[in-house]
Short mmCIF file of C-alpha atoms in Angstrom, two decimals:
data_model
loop_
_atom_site.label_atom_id
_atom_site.label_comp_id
_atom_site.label_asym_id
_atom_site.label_seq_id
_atom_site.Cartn_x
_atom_site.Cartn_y
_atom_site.Cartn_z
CA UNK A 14 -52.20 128.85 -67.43
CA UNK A 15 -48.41 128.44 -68.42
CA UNK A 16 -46.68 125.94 -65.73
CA UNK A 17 -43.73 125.05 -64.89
CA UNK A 18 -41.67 122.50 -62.62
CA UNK A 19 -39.38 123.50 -60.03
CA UNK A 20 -36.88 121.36 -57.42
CA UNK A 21 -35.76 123.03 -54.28
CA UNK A 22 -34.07 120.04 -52.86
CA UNK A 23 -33.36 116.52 -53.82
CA UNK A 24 -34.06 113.11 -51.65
CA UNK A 25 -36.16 112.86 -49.09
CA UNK A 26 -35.80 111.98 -44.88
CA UNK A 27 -38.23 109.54 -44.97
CA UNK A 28 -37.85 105.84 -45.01
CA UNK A 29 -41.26 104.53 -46.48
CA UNK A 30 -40.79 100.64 -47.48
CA UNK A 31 -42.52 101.14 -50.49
CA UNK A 32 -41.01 104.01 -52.15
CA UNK A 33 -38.08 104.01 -54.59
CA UNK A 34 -36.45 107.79 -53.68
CA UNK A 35 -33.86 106.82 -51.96
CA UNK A 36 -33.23 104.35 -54.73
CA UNK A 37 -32.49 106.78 -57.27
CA UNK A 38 -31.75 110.11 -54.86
CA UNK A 39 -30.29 108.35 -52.39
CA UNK A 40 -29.91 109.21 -48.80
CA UNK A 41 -30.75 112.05 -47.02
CA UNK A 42 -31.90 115.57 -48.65
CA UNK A 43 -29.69 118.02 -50.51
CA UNK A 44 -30.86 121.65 -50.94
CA UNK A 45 -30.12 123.95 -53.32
CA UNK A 46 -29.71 127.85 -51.95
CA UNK A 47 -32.54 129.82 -51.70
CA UNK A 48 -31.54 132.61 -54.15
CA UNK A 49 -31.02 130.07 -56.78
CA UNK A 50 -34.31 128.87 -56.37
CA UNK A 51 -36.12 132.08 -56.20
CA UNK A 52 -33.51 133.44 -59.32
CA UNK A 53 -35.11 130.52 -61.53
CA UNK A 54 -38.98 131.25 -60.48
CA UNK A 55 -37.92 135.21 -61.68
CA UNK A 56 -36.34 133.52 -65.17
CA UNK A 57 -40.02 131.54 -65.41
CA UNK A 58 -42.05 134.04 -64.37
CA UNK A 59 -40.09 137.06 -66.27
CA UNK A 60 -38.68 135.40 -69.81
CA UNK A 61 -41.22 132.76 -70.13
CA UNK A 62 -44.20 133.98 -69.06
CA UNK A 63 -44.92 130.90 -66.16
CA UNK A 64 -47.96 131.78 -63.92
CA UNK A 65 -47.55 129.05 -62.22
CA UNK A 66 -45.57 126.06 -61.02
CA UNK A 67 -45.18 122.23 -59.40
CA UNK A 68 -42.69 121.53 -57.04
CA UNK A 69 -41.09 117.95 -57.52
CA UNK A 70 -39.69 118.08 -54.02
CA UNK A 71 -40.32 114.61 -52.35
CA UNK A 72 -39.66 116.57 -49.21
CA UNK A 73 -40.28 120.28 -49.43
CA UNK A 74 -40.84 120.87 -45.99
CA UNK A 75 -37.55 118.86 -44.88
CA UNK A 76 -36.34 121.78 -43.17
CA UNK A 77 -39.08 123.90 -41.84
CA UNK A 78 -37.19 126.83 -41.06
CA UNK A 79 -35.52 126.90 -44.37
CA UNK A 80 -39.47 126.31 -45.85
CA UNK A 81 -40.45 129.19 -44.14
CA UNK A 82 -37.33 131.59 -45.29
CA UNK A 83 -37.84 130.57 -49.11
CA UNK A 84 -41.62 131.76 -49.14
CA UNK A 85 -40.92 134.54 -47.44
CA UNK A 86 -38.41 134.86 -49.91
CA UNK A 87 -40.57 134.20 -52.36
CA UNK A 88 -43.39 137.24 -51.34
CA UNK A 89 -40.23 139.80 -50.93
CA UNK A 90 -39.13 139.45 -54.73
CA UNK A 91 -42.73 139.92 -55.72
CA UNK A 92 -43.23 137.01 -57.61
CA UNK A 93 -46.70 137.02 -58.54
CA UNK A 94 -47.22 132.67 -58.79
CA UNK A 95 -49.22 129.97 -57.69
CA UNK A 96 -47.83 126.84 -57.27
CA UNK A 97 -48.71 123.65 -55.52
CA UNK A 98 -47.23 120.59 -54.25
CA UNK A 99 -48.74 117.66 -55.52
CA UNK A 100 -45.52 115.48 -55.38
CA UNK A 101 -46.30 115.25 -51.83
CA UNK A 102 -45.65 116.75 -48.48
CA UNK A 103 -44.74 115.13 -45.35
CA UNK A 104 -47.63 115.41 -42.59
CA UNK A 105 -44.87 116.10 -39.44
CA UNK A 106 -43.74 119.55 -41.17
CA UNK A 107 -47.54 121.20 -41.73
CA UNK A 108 -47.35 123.45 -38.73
CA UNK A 109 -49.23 126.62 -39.00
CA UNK A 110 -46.52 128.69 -39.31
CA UNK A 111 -45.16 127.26 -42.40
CA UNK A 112 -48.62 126.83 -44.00
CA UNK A 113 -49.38 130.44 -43.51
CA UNK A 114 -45.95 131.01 -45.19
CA UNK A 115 -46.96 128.85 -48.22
CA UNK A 116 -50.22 130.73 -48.51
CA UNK A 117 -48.56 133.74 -48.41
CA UNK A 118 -46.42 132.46 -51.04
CA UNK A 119 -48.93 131.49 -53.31
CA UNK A 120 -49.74 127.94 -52.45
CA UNK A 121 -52.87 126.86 -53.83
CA UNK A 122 -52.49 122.86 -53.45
CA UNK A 123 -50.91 120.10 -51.64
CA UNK A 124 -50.73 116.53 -50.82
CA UNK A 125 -50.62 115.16 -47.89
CA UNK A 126 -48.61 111.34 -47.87
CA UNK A 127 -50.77 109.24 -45.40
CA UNK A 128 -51.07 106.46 -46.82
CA UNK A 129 -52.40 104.11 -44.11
CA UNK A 130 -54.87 105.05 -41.17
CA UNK A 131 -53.62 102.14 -39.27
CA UNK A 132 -51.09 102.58 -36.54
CA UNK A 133 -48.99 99.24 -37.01
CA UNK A 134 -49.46 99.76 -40.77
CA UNK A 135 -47.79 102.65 -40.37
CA UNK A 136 -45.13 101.19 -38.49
CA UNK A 137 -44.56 98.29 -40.51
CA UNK A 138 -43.96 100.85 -43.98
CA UNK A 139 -42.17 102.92 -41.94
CA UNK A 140 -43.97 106.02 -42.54
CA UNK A 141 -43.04 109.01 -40.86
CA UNK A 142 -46.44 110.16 -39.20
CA UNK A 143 -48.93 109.10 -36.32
CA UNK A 144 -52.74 109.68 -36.84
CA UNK A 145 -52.56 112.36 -34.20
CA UNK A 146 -50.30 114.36 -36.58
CA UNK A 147 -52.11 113.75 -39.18
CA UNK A 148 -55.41 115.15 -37.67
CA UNK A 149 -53.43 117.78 -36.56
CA UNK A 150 -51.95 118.58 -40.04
CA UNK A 151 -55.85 118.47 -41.33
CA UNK A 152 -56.48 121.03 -38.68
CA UNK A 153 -54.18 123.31 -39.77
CA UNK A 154 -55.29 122.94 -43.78
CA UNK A 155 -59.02 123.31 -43.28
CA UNK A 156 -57.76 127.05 -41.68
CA UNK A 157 -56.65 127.95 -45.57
CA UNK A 158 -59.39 127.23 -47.69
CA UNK A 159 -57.60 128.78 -50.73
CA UNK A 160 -55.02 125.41 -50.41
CA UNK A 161 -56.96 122.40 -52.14
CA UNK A 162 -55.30 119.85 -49.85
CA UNK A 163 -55.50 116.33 -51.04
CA UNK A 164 -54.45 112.71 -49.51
CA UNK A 165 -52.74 109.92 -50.89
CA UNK A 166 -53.93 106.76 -49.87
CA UNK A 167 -52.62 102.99 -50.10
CA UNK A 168 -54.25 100.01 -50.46
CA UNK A 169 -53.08 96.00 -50.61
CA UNK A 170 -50.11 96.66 -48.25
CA UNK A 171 -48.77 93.03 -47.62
CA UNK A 172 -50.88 91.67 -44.78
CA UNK A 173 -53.14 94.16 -44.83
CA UNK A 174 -56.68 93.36 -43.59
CA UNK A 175 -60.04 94.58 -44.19
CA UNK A 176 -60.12 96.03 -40.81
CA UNK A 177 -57.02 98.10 -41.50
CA UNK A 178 -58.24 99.53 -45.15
CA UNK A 179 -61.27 100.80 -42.79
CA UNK A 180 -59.24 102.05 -40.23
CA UNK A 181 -57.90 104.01 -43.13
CA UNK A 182 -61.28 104.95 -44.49
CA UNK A 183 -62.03 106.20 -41.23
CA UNK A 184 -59.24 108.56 -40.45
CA UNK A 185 -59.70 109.90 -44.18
CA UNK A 186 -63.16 110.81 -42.85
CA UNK A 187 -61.91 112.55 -40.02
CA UNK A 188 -59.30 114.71 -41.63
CA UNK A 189 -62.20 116.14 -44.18
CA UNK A 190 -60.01 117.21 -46.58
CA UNK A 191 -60.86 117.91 -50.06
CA UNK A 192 -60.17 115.29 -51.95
CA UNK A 193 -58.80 111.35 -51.58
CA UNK A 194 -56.59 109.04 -54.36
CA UNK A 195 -56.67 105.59 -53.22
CA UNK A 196 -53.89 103.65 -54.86
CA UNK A 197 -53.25 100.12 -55.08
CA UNK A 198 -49.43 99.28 -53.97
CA UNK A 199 -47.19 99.04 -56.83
CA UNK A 200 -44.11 97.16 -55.14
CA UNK A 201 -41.34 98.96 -57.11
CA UNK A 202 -37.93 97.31 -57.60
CA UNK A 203 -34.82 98.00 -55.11
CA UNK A 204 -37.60 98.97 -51.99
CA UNK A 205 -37.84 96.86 -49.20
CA UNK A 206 -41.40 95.69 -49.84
CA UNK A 207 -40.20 94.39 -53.00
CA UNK A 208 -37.98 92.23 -51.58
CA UNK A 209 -40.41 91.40 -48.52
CA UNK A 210 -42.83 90.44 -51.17
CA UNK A 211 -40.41 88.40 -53.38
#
């Protein structure tokens, strides 16, 4: 299938210790308009033959209202694409609204940024998500089978116990999505677990 990349908006809201966005994006989230967006998916899918495409978002869903205008958007112009969103999608802005609007859209994958199933882990990377909203984010996926909705795990967080990677196993269990990547943490330069771990 021809793909293509796409960016809606650059940077991200999110704070995570251990990710190097803001290093490079800075802060905060810029967007691009709407029509420009949806002009360039008509260029890919009308000069160059793209039947589908990845969005490199680190926060697609930053504004869900503006989420929920672009795929609308995107089903007016009769653009006939998949896409998915395997950069990563932030659990807090999966409501069912703007998951229906993605299917509608063409959505066919996502991933879900969860990273730890333990509460003060979460806390301590500063990741923007409780396991109540993530259970209720895996609610709303398992209602679109067509999305192939993954989550992205972390392991070997600094002081990180056993207890805590099963604490993560175990909410992974109860989300029963389709798929799981468990990472090991990469501390990457200029974050602030990089320097916690220096």
């Amino acid at each position: 299938t021809p793909t293509a990349t796409i960016l809606s908006n650059r940077g991200c809201r999110a704070q995570c210790t251990f990710c190097g966005v803001r290093s490079f994006n800075g802060k905060g989230v810029r967007h691009r308009t709407i029509s420009a967006v949806i002009d360039e998916l008509e260029i890919l899918q009308n000069q160059f033959g793209i039947k589908h495409f990845m969005w490199l978002d680190d926060d697609l869903l930053k504004d869900e209202k503006r989420a929920v205008l672009l795929f609308n958007e995107m089903v007016s112009r009769k653009l006939s694409l998949t896409w998915d969103a395997t950069n990563g999608i932030i659990a807090y802005s999966c409501t069912n609204e703007v998951i229906h609007a993605a299917v509608e859209s063409g959505c066919i994958a996502v991933n879900i940024g969860m990273e730890s199933g333990n509460e003060s882990m979460l806390r301590r990377i500063r990741k923007p998500g409780t396991l109540e909203k993530f259970n209720e984010t895996a609610q709303v996926l398992r209602r679109y089978e067509q999305i192939y909705s993954n989550v992205l795990l972390l392991i070997g967080l600094p002081d990180e116990s056993m207890n805590m990677i099963m604490d993560t196993m175990e909410v992974a269990r109860e989300m029963d999505m389709d798929w799981y990547r468990i990472s090991p943490l990469q501390p990457l330069p200029n974050t602030p677990i990089y320097d916690e771990m220096i």
